[in-house]
PDB file of C-alpha atoms and ligand atoms in Angstrom:
ATOM      1  CA  MET B   1     117.153 -88.151-189.109  1.00 41.00           C
ATOM      2  CA  SER B   2     118.404 -86.843-185.784  1.00 51.00           C
ATOM      3  CA  ASN B   3     122.063 -85.997-185.407  1.00 64.00           C
ATOM      4  CA  GLU B   4     122.435 -88.965-183.114  1.00 67.00           C
ATOM      5  CA  ALA B   5     121.309 -91.653-185.566  1.00 66.00           C
ATOM      6  CA  SER B   6     123.875 -94.106-186.904  1.00 60.00           C
ATOM      7  CA  GLU B   7     124.576 -94.572-190.600  1.00 54.00           C
ATOM      8  CA  ALA B   8     122.113 -97.449-190.398  1.00 58.00           C
ATOM      9  CA  GLY B   9     119.593 -94.820-189.282  1.00 62.00           C
ATOM     10  CA  ARG B  10     119.261 -96.455-185.872  1.00 80.00           C
ATOM     11  CA  PRO B  11     119.214 -93.884-183.027  1.00 89.00           C
ATOM     12  CA  PRO B  12     121.137 -94.842-179.892  1.00 95.00           C
ATOM     13  CA  ALA B  13     119.325 -96.096-176.822  1.00 97.00           C
ATOM     14  CA  VAL B  14     119.856 -93.646-173.958  1.00 97.00           C
ATOM     15  CA  HIS B  15     119.599 -95.104-170.449  1.00 98.00           C
ATOM     16  CA  VAL B  16     119.509 -92.580-167.592  1.00 98.00           C
ATOM     17  CA  ALA B  17     119.757 -93.799-164.005  1.00 98.00           C
ATOM     18  CA  PRO B  18     119.638 -91.815-160.743  1.00 98.00           C
ATOM     19  CA  ASP B  19     123.240 -92.513-159.705  1.00 98.00           C
ATOM     20  CA  VAL B  20     126.522 -94.227-160.573  1.00 98.00           C
ATOM     21  CA  ASP B  21     125.707 -97.463-158.755  1.00 98.00           C
ATOM     22  CA  THR B  22     122.387 -97.853-160.586  1.00 98.00           C
ATOM     23  CA  VAL B  23     124.121 -97.193-163.922  1.00 98.00           C
ATOM     24  CA  ALA B  24     126.635 -99.925-163.056  1.00 98.00           C
ATOM     25  CA  ALA B  25     123.904-102.381-162.015  1.00 98.00           C
ATOM     26  CA  GLU B  26     121.860-101.843-165.198  1.00 98.00           C
ATOM     27  CA  LEU B  27     124.959-101.980-167.423  1.00 98.00           C
ATOM     28  CA  ALA B  28     126.085-105.203-165.737  1.00 98.00           C
ATOM     29  CA  ALA B  29     122.654-106.780-166.256  1.00 98.00           C
ATOM     30  CA  ALA B  30     122.731-105.816-169.949  1.00 98.00           C
ATOM     31  CA  PHE B  31     126.231-107.310-170.267  1.00 98.00           C
ATOM     32  CA  ILE B  32     125.162-110.610-168.702  1.00 98.00           C
ATOM     33  CA  ASP B  33     122.064-110.838-170.927  1.00 98.00           C
ATOM     34  CA  ALA B  34     124.162-110.253-174.067  1.00 98.00           C
ATOM     35  CA  ALA B  35     126.875-112.728-173.012  1.00 98.00           C
ATOM     36  CA  ARG B  36     124.431-115.487-172.039  1.00 98.00           C
ATOM     37  CA  SER B  37     122.898-115.374-175.514  1.00 97.00           C
ATOM     38  CA  VAL B  38     126.292-116.192-177.096  1.00 98.00           C
ATOM     39  CA  VAL B  39     128.493-118.298-174.822  1.00 98.00           C
ATOM     40  CA  ALA B  40     126.686-121.565-175.523  1.00 97.00           C
ATOM     41  CA  GLU B  41     127.842-121.315-179.160  1.00 97.00           C
ATOM     42  CA  ARG B  42     131.247-119.578-178.966  1.00 98.00           C
ATOM     43  CA  PRO B  43     133.371-117.249-176.815  1.00 98.00           C
ATOM     44  CA  PHE B  44     131.930-113.784-176.126  1.00 98.00           C
ATOM     45  CA  PHE B  45     134.293-111.029-177.295  1.00 98.00           C
ATOM     46  CA  VAL B  46     134.425-107.923-175.101  1.00 98.00           C
ATOM     47  CA  VAL B  47     136.381-104.671-175.347  1.00 98.00           C
ATOM     48  CA  LEU B  48     136.897-102.845-172.051  1.00 98.00           C
ATOM     49  CA  PRO B  49     137.767 -99.165-171.636  1.00 98.00           C
ATOM     50  CA  GLY B  50     140.465 -97.714-169.471  1.00 96.00           C
ATOM     51  CA  GLY B  51     140.129 -95.079-166.802  1.00 95.00           C
ATOM     52  CA  LYS B  52     137.980 -95.176-163.670  1.00 95.00           C
ATOM     53  CA  SER B  53     134.461 -95.183-165.190  1.00 96.00           C
ATOM     54  CA  PRO B  54     134.225 -98.989-165.603  1.00 98.00           C
ATOM     55  CA  MET B  55     135.180 -99.716-161.985  1.00 98.00           C
ATOM     56  CA  PRO B  56     131.618 -99.707-160.521  1.00 98.00           C
ATOM     57  CA  PHE B  57     130.622-101.962-163.436  1.00 98.00           C
ATOM     58  CA  PHE B  58     133.522-104.341-162.662  1.00 98.00           C
ATOM     59  CA  ASP B  59     132.634-104.397-158.975  1.00 98.00           C
ATOM     60  CA  CYS B  60     128.962-105.138-159.757  1.00 98.00           C
ATOM     61  CA  LEU B  61     129.887-108.063-162.034  1.00 98.00           C
ATOM     62  CA  VAL B  62     132.129-109.530-159.314  1.00 98.00           C
ATOM     63  CA  SER B  63     129.670-109.060-156.454  1.00 98.00           C
ATOM     64  CA  ASN B  64     126.337-109.832-158.183  1.00 98.00           C
ATOM     65  CA  HIS B  65     127.026-111.903-161.325  1.00 98.00           C
ATOM     66  CA  ARG B  66     129.902-114.261-160.519  1.00 97.00           C
ATOM     67  CA  ASP B  67     127.636-117.308-160.935  1.00 97.00           C
ATOM     68  CA  ARG B  68     125.521-115.981-163.834  1.00 97.00           C
ATOM     69  CA  LEU B  69     127.983-116.809-166.617  1.00 97.00           C
ATOM     70  CA  PRO B  70     130.681-119.365-167.621  1.00 98.00           C
ATOM     71  CA  TRP B  71     133.240-116.546-167.373  1.00 98.00           C
ATOM     72  CA  ASN B  72     135.972-118.631-168.975  1.00 97.00           C
ATOM     73  CA  ARG B  73     133.967-118.311-172.220  1.00 98.00           C
ATOM     74  CA  VAL B  74     134.489-114.521-172.267  1.00 98.00           C
ATOM     75  CA  ARG B  75     137.495-112.979-174.077  1.00 98.00           C
ATOM     76  CA  PHE B  76     138.655-109.516-172.997  1.00 98.00           C
ATOM     77  CA  ALA B  77     140.487-106.920-175.074  1.00 98.00           C
ATOM     78  CA  TRP B  78     141.118-103.238-174.299  1.00 98.00           C
ATOM     79  CA  SER B  79     139.982-100.148-176.226  1.00 98.00           C
ATOM     80  CA  ASP B  80     143.328 -98.556-175.518  1.00 98.00           C
ATOM     81  CA  GLU B  81     146.378 -98.887-173.314  1.00 98.00           C
ATOM     82  CA  ARG B  82     148.863 -96.537-171.791  1.00 98.00           C
ATOM     83  CA  TRP B  83     152.490 -97.229-172.785  1.00 98.00           C
ATOM     84  CA  VAL B  84     153.412 -98.576-169.339  1.00 98.00           C
ATOM     85  CA  PRO B  85     154.207-102.084-168.041  1.00 98.00           C
ATOM     86  CA  ALA B  86     151.187-104.274-167.252  1.00 97.00           C
ATOM     87  CA  ALA B  87     152.172-104.137-163.564  1.00 96.00           C
ATOM     88  CA  ASP B  88     152.117-100.326-163.552  1.00 97.00           C
ATOM     89  CA  GLN B  89     149.261 -98.741-161.577  1.00 97.00           C
ATOM     90  CA  ASP B  90     148.304 -96.775-164.716  1.00 97.00           C
ATOM     91  CA  SER B  91     147.841 -99.867-166.877  1.00 98.00           C
ATOM     92  CA  ASN B  92     144.247-100.261-168.113  1.00 98.00           C
ATOM     93  CA  PHE B  93     144.786-104.008-168.398  1.00 98.00           C
ATOM     94  CA  GLY B  94     146.311-104.075-164.899  1.00 98.00           C
ATOM     95  CA  LEU B  95     143.268-102.267-163.471  1.00 98.00           C
ATOM     96  CA  ALA B  96     140.850-104.769-165.033  1.00 98.00           C
ATOM     97  CA  ARG B  97     143.027-107.684-163.898  1.00 98.00           C
ATOM     98  CA  ARG B  98     142.944-106.453-160.273  1.00 98.00           C
ATOM     99  CA  ARG B  99     139.269-105.369-160.198  1.00 98.00           C
ATOM    100  CA  LEU B 100     137.594-107.935-162.462  1.00 98.00           C
ATOM    101  CA  LEU B 101     139.582-110.863-163.850  1.00 98.00           C
ATOM    102  CA  GLU B 102     141.381-112.014-160.692  1.00 98.00           C
ATOM    103  CA  PRO B 103     138.345-111.480-158.376  1.00 98.00           C
ATOM    104  CA  LEU B 104     136.366-113.703-160.784  1.00 98.00           C
ATOM    105  CA  GLY B 105     139.082-116.346-160.451  1.00 98.00           C
ATOM    106  CA  LEU B 106     139.887-116.273-164.172  1.00 98.00           C
ATOM    107  CA  ASP B 107     143.085-117.494-165.817  1.00 98.00           C
ATOM    108  CA  VAL B 108     144.244-114.195-167.312  1.00 98.00           C
ATOM    109  CA  ARG B 109     146.376-115.994-169.928  1.00 97.00           C
ATOM    110  CA  GLN B 110     143.255-117.773-171.219  1.00 97.00           C
ATOM    111  CA  VAL B 111     140.719-114.924-171.268  1.00 98.00           C
ATOM    112  CA  ALA B 112     142.695-111.688-171.724  1.00 98.00           C
ATOM    113  CA  CYS B 113     144.268-110.217-174.851  1.00 98.00           C
ATOM    114  CA  PRO B 114     146.157-107.161-173.541  1.00 98.00           C
ATOM    115  CA  VAL B 115     148.254-104.779-175.610  1.00 98.00           C
ATOM    116  CA  ALA B 116     151.892-105.932-175.477  1.00 98.00           C
ATOM    117  CA  THR B 117     153.451-102.827-173.928  1.00 98.00           C
ATOM    118  CA  ASP B 118     156.748-104.704-173.524  1.00 98.00           C
ATOM    119  CA  LEU B 119     157.401-104.548-177.285  1.00 98.00           C
ATOM    120  CA  GLU B 120     159.870-102.037-178.748  1.00 98.00           C
ATOM    121  CA  THR B 121     157.477 -99.176-179.578  1.00 98.00           C
ATOM    122  CA  PRO B 122     153.749 -98.299-179.542  1.00 98.00           C
ATOM    123  CA  GLU B 123     153.848 -98.572-183.339  1.00 98.00           C
ATOM    124  CA  VAL B 124     155.104-102.172-183.210  1.00 98.00           C
ATOM    125  CA  ALA B 125     152.554-102.989-180.471  1.00 98.00           C
ATOM    126  CA  ALA B 126     149.698-101.483-182.510  1.00 98.00           C
ATOM    127  CA  VAL B 127     150.447-103.659-185.538  1.00 98.00           C
ATOM    128  CA  GLU B 128     150.767-106.736-183.339  1.00 98.00           C
ATOM    129  CA  TYR B 129     147.535-105.956-181.456  1.00 98.00           C
ATOM    130  CA  GLU B 130     145.584-105.617-184.707  1.00 98.00           C
ATOM    131  CA  ARG B 131     146.964-108.987-185.852  1.00 98.00           C
ATOM    132  CA  GLN B 132     145.867-110.582-182.557  1.00 98.00           C
ATOM    133  CA  LEU B 133     142.376-109.030-182.676  1.00 98.00           C
ATOM    134  CA  ARG B 134     141.794-110.216-186.235  1.00 98.00           C
ATOM    135  CA  GLN B 135     142.898-113.709-185.164  1.00 98.00           C
ATOM    136  CA  HIS B 136     140.805-113.772-181.953  1.00 97.00           C
ATOM    137  CA  TRP B 137     137.643-112.317-183.510  1.00 98.00           C
ATOM    138  CA  ALA B 138     137.801-114.515-186.650  1.00 98.00           C
ATOM    139  CA  VAL B 139     135.420-117.047-185.043  1.00 98.00           C
ATOM    140  CA  ALA B 140     132.907-114.178-184.635  1.00 98.00           C
ATOM    141  CA  GLU B 141     133.167-112.897-188.253  1.00 98.00           C
ATOM    142  CA  GLY B 142     135.877-110.452-187.189  1.00 98.00           C
ATOM    143  CA  ARG B 143     133.521-108.471-184.975  1.00 98.00           C
ATOM    144  CA  PRO B 144     133.551-107.861-181.213  1.00 98.00           C
ATOM    145  CA  ASP B 145     130.275-108.602-179.456  1.00 98.00           C
ATOM    146  CA  TRP B 146     130.288-105.966-176.735  1.00 98.00           C
ATOM    147  CA  VAL B 147     132.388-102.795-176.611  1.00 98.00           C
ATOM    148  CA  LEU B 148     132.333-100.438-173.632  1.00 98.00           C
ATOM    149  CA  LEU B 149     133.819 -96.948-173.982  1.00 98.00           C
ATOM    150  CA  GLY B 150     134.300 -94.135-171.511  1.00 98.00           C
ATOM    151  CA  ILE B 151     134.361 -90.425-172.323  1.00 98.00           C
ATOM    152  CA  GLY B 152     136.630 -87.630-171.188  1.00 97.00           C
ATOM    153  CA  GLY B 153     135.442 -84.151-170.298  1.00 97.00           C
ATOM    154  CA  ASP B 154     137.039 -82.926-173.559  1.00 97.00           C
ATOM    155  CA  GLY B 155     135.021 -85.491-175.542  1.00 97.00           C
ATOM    156  CA  HIS B 156     137.804 -88.010-176.103  1.00 97.00           C
ATOM    157  CA  THR B 157     137.171 -91.716-175.992  1.00 98.00           C
ATOM    158  CA  ALA B 158     139.727 -94.511-175.759  1.00 98.00           C
ATOM    159  CA  SER B 159     142.879 -92.636-176.820  1.00 98.00           C
ATOM    160  CA  LEU B 160     141.132 -90.789-179.654  1.00 97.00           C
ATOM    161  CA  PHE B 161     141.324 -87.096-178.786  1.00 97.00           C
ATOM    162  CA  PRO B 162     139.704 -84.025-180.342  1.00 96.00           C
ATOM    163  CA  ARG B 163     141.741 -82.475-183.166  1.00 94.00           C
ATOM    164  CA  ARG B 164     144.223 -85.347-183.099  1.00 93.00           C
ATOM    165  CA  ARG B 165     144.465 -88.192-185.617  1.00 83.00           C
ATOM    166  CA  VAL B 166     141.181 -90.058-185.178  1.00 78.00           C
ATOM    167  CA  ALA B 167     140.306 -91.572-188.564  1.00 83.00           C
ATOM    168  CA  SER B 168     142.332 -94.495-189.918  1.00 90.00           C
ATOM    169  CA  ASP B 169     141.756 -97.672-191.917  1.00 95.00           C
ATOM    170  CA  ALA B 170     143.788 -99.493-189.258  1.00 97.00           C
ATOM    171  CA  TRP B 171     142.016-101.159-186.358  1.00 98.00           C
ATOM    172  CA  VAL B 172     144.774-100.083-183.940  1.00 98.00           C
ATOM    173  CA  LEU B 173     146.967 -96.983-183.871  1.00 97.00           C
ATOM    174  CA  ALA B 174     149.956 -95.769-181.869  1.00 98.00           C
ATOM    175  CA  VAL B 175     149.517 -92.426-180.090  1.00 97.00           C
ATOM    176  CA  GLU B 176     152.536 -90.270-179.198  1.00 96.00           C
ATOM    177  CA  ASP B 177     150.849 -87.034-178.107  1.00 95.00           C
ATOM    178  CA  SER B 178     147.984 -87.888-175.789  1.00 97.00           C
ATOM    179  CA  PRO B 179     146.847 -84.742-173.941  1.00 97.00           C
ATOM    180  CA  LYS B 180     145.846 -87.100-171.118  1.00 96.00           C
ATOM    181  CA  PRO B 181     149.018 -88.537-169.534  1.00 96.00           C
ATOM    182  CA  PRO B 182     150.858 -90.620-170.349  1.00 97.00           C
ATOM    183  CA  PRO B 183     151.440 -89.246-173.851  1.00 97.00           C
ATOM    184  CA  ARG B 184     152.355 -92.582-175.444  1.00 98.00           C
ATOM    185  CA  ARG B 185     149.490 -95.024-175.945  1.00 98.00           C
ATOM    186  CA  VAL B 186     148.005 -97.658-178.214  1.00 98.00           C
ATOM    187  CA  THR B 187     144.354 -97.278-179.196  1.00 98.00           C
ATOM    188  CA  MET B 188     141.730 -99.052-181.213  1.00 98.00           C
ATOM    189  CA  THR B 189     140.078 -96.840-183.848  1.00 97.00           C
ATOM    190  CA  TRP B 190     136.516 -96.495-185.047  1.00 97.00           C
ATOM    191  CA  THR B 191     137.392 -98.894-187.862  1.00 97.00           C
ATOM    192  CA  ALA B 192     137.446-101.548-185.107  1.00 98.00           C
ATOM    193  CA  PHE B 193     134.809-100.103-182.742  1.00 98.00           C
ATOM    194  CA  ARG B 194     132.244 -99.662-185.535  1.00 97.00           C
ATOM    195  CA  ARG B 195     132.269-103.433-186.141  1.00 97.00           C
ATOM    196  CA  SER B 196     130.831-104.140-182.688  1.00 98.00           C
ATOM    197  CA  ARG B 197     127.471-105.871-182.381  1.00 98.00           C
ATOM    198  CA  GLN B 198     126.757-103.718-179.321  1.00 98.00           C
ATOM    199  CA  LEU B 199     128.574-100.462-178.498  1.00 98.00           C
ATOM    200  CA  HIS B 200     128.046 -99.082-174.981  1.00 98.00           C
ATOM    201  CA  ILE B 201     129.208 -95.655-173.796  1.00 98.00           C
ATOM    202  CA  VAL B 202     129.214 -94.848-170.082  1.00 98.00           C
ATOM    203  CA  ALA B 203     129.325 -91.304-168.736  1.00 98.00           C
ATOM    204  CA  THR B 204     128.689 -90.324-165.132  1.00 98.00           C
ATOM    205  CA  GLY B 205     129.143 -87.078-163.229  1.00 97.00           C
ATOM    206  CA  THR B 206     128.662 -83.426-164.130  1.00 97.00           C
ATOM    207  CA  ALA B 207     132.148 -83.190-165.643  1.00 97.00           C
ATOM    208  CA  LYS B 208     130.999 -85.442-168.515  1.00 97.00           C
ATOM    209  CA  ALA B 209     127.606 -83.754-169.150  1.00 97.00           C
ATOM    210  CA  SER B 210     128.693 -81.297-171.825  1.00 97.00           C
ATOM    211  CA  ALA B 211     130.833 -83.825-173.721  1.00 97.00           C
ATOM    212  CA  ALA B 212     128.066 -86.442-173.545  1.00 97.00           C
ATOM    213  CA  ARG B 213     125.534 -83.942-174.870  1.00 96.00           C
ATOM    214  CA  GLU B 214     127.771 -82.771-177.738  1.00 95.00           C
ATOM    215  CA  ALA B 215     128.649 -86.351-178.636  1.00 95.00           C
ATOM    216  CA  ARG B 216     124.953 -87.136-179.028  1.00 94.00           C
ATOM    217  CA  ALA B 217     123.485 -83.920-180.387  1.00 93.00           C
ATOM    218  CA  ALA B 218     126.136 -81.903-182.262  1.00 92.00           C
ATOM    219  CA  ALA B 219     126.306 -82.034-186.055  1.00 94.00           C
ATOM    220  CA  LEU B 220     128.720 -84.744-187.260  1.00 94.00           C
ATOM    221  CA  ASP B 221     132.311 -83.602-186.738  1.00 95.00           C
ATOM    222  CA  LEU B 222     134.560 -86.583-185.980  1.00 94.00           C
ATOM    223  CA  ALA B 223     137.694 -84.435-185.644  1.00 94.00           C
ATOM    224  CA  ARG B 224     136.097 -82.264-182.967  1.00 95.00           C
ATOM    225  CA  PHE B 225     133.964 -84.985-181.315  1.00 96.00           C
ATOM    226  CA  PRO B 226     135.698 -88.415-181.481  1.00 96.00           C
ATOM    227  CA  LEU B 227     132.553 -90.101-180.120  1.00 96.00           C
ATOM    228  CA  HIS B 228     130.730 -89.131-183.304  1.00 96.00           C
ATOM    229  CA  GLY B 229     132.361 -92.292-184.580  1.00 96.00           C
ATOM    230  CA  ALA B 230     129.542 -94.131-182.776  1.00 96.00           C
ATOM    231  CA  ARG B 231     127.253 -92.933-185.580  1.00 95.00           C
ATOM    232  CA  GLN B 232     129.189 -95.289-187.908  1.00 93.00           C
ATOM    233  CA  CYS B 233     128.474 -98.270-185.691  1.00 96.00           C
ATOM    234  CA  GLU B 234     127.081-101.329-187.499  1.00 95.00           C
ATOM    235  CA  GLY B 235     125.413-102.603-184.341  1.00 97.00           C
ATOM    236  CA  GLU B 236     123.348-101.234-181.465  1.00 97.00           C
ATOM    237  CA  VAL B 237     124.563 -98.114-179.637  1.00 98.00           C
ATOM    238  CA  HIS B 238     123.689 -97.570-175.965  1.00 98.00           C
ATOM    239  CA  TRP B 239     124.451 -94.573-173.762  1.00 98.00           C
ATOM    240  CA  TRP B 240     124.511 -95.120-170.002  1.00 98.00           C
ATOM    241  CA  LEU B 241     124.238 -91.892-167.999  1.00 98.00           C
ATOM    242  CA  ASP B 242     123.539 -90.917-164.446  1.00 98.00           C
ATOM    243  CA  GLN B 243     121.346 -87.840-163.802  1.00 98.00           C
ATOM    244  CA  ALA B 244     124.418 -85.610-163.462  1.00 97.00           C
ATOM    245  CA  ALA B 245     125.845 -86.549-166.861  1.00 98.00           C
ATOM    246  CA  ALA B 246     122.391 -86.420-168.492  1.00 97.00           C
ATOM    247  CA  ALA B 247     121.677 -82.885-167.273  1.00 91.00           C
ATOM    248  CA  GLU B 248     120.801 -80.553-170.158  1.00 82.00           C
ATOM    249  CA  GLY B 249     123.286 -77.704-170.494  1.00 66.00           C
ATOM    250  CA  ASP B 250     122.679 -73.976-170.380  1.00 54.00           C
ATOM    251  CA  GLY B 251     123.288 -73.883-174.119  1.00 45.00           C
ATOM    252  CA  ARG B 252     126.839 -72.577-173.760  1.00 47.00           C
ATOM    253  CA  GLY B 253     128.277 -76.004-174.501  1.00 39.00           C
TER     254      GLY B 253
HETATM  255  C1  LIG F 301     142.269 -93.965-170.632  1.00 66.12           C
HETATM  256  C2  LIG F 301     140.874 -94.235-171.146  1.00 66.12           C
HETATM  257  C3  LIG F 301     140.168 -92.943-171.406  1.00 66.12           C
HETATM  258  C4  LIG F 301     139.043 -92.890-170.411  1.00 66.12           C
HETATM  259  C5  LIG F 301     138.464 -91.502-170.321  1.00 66.12           C
HETATM  260  C6  LIG F 301     137.540 -91.411-169.108  1.00 66.12           C
HETATM  261  O1  LIG F 301     143.194 -94.696-170.991  1.00 66.12           O
HETATM  262  O2  LIG F 301     142.378 -93.038-169.841  1.00 66.12           O
HETATM  263  O3  LIG F 301     140.804 -95.085-172.168  1.00 66.12           O
HETATM  264  O4  LIG F 301     139.638 -92.812-172.698  1.00 66.12           O
HETATM  265  O5  LIG F 301     138.022 -93.804-170.791  1.00 66.12           O
HETATM  266  O6  LIG F 301     139.523 -90.585-170.170  1.00 66.12           O
HETATM  267  O7  LIG F 301     138.344 -91.635-167.965  1.00 66.12           O
HETATM  268  P1  LIG F 301     137.618 -91.853-166.553  1.00 66.12           P
HETATM  269  O8  LIG F 301     136.721 -93.039-166.736  1.00 66.12           O
HETATM  270  O9  LIG F 301     138.737 -92.123-165.575  1.00 66.12           O
HETATM  271  O10 LIG F 301     136.839 -90.574-166.263  1.00 66.12           O
END
């Protein structure tokens, strides 16, 4: 079994496109296909990443797929959140609200389940977020349908960083020492991500090439490579790379 295969023995699907815009277009088409197969029966539960990587995907959904889905049947949660107000420019929820939810004309109160960063502490918000996710996802056997994760050049994903606390039985954790500012965050864990029916990881640009390669090919080491958690995924795993991020390294890692 290759290093990349999940516990179920299913290797990830690796999609390589020439450029960022083509990655976004193909990822958006896959999202719409997955959502359309569900929304007739129940809401479609999505987990969005933070950072800049999902922006071309958001823009493609708004410009090319506005009429392809009953969008009010989609429910959005976030893989992680910075400990800032929702109106702050660094808020992952705020970014998705500005670039996806509002341009689609959605009632954010109906479709979005953001982390409550106005609570007392990240610890309190983490416990509350897990309670909300368990409540929201109950109609889907407690599993999200479609999770999208980004990757940092150091191999982190969500707010799970190398050689930091990554493994936990909790679905959501507080983070106080993020190497990527701001230091205080709330993050879902692999205990939640692994439950997804489809897990998608997007990596574009040369800065992500080494981390994307290690995440797929290195021997299992969750502490060193947080994305190795994808190998625990109960559902399908898909990598979405442009040529730059898919480039094979010179072997020096
Ligand atoms: C965050 C994200 C983080 C992000 C990666 C990639 O809160 O910053 O959750 O995990 O996905 O750092 O960031 P970019 O997409 O901006 O390169």
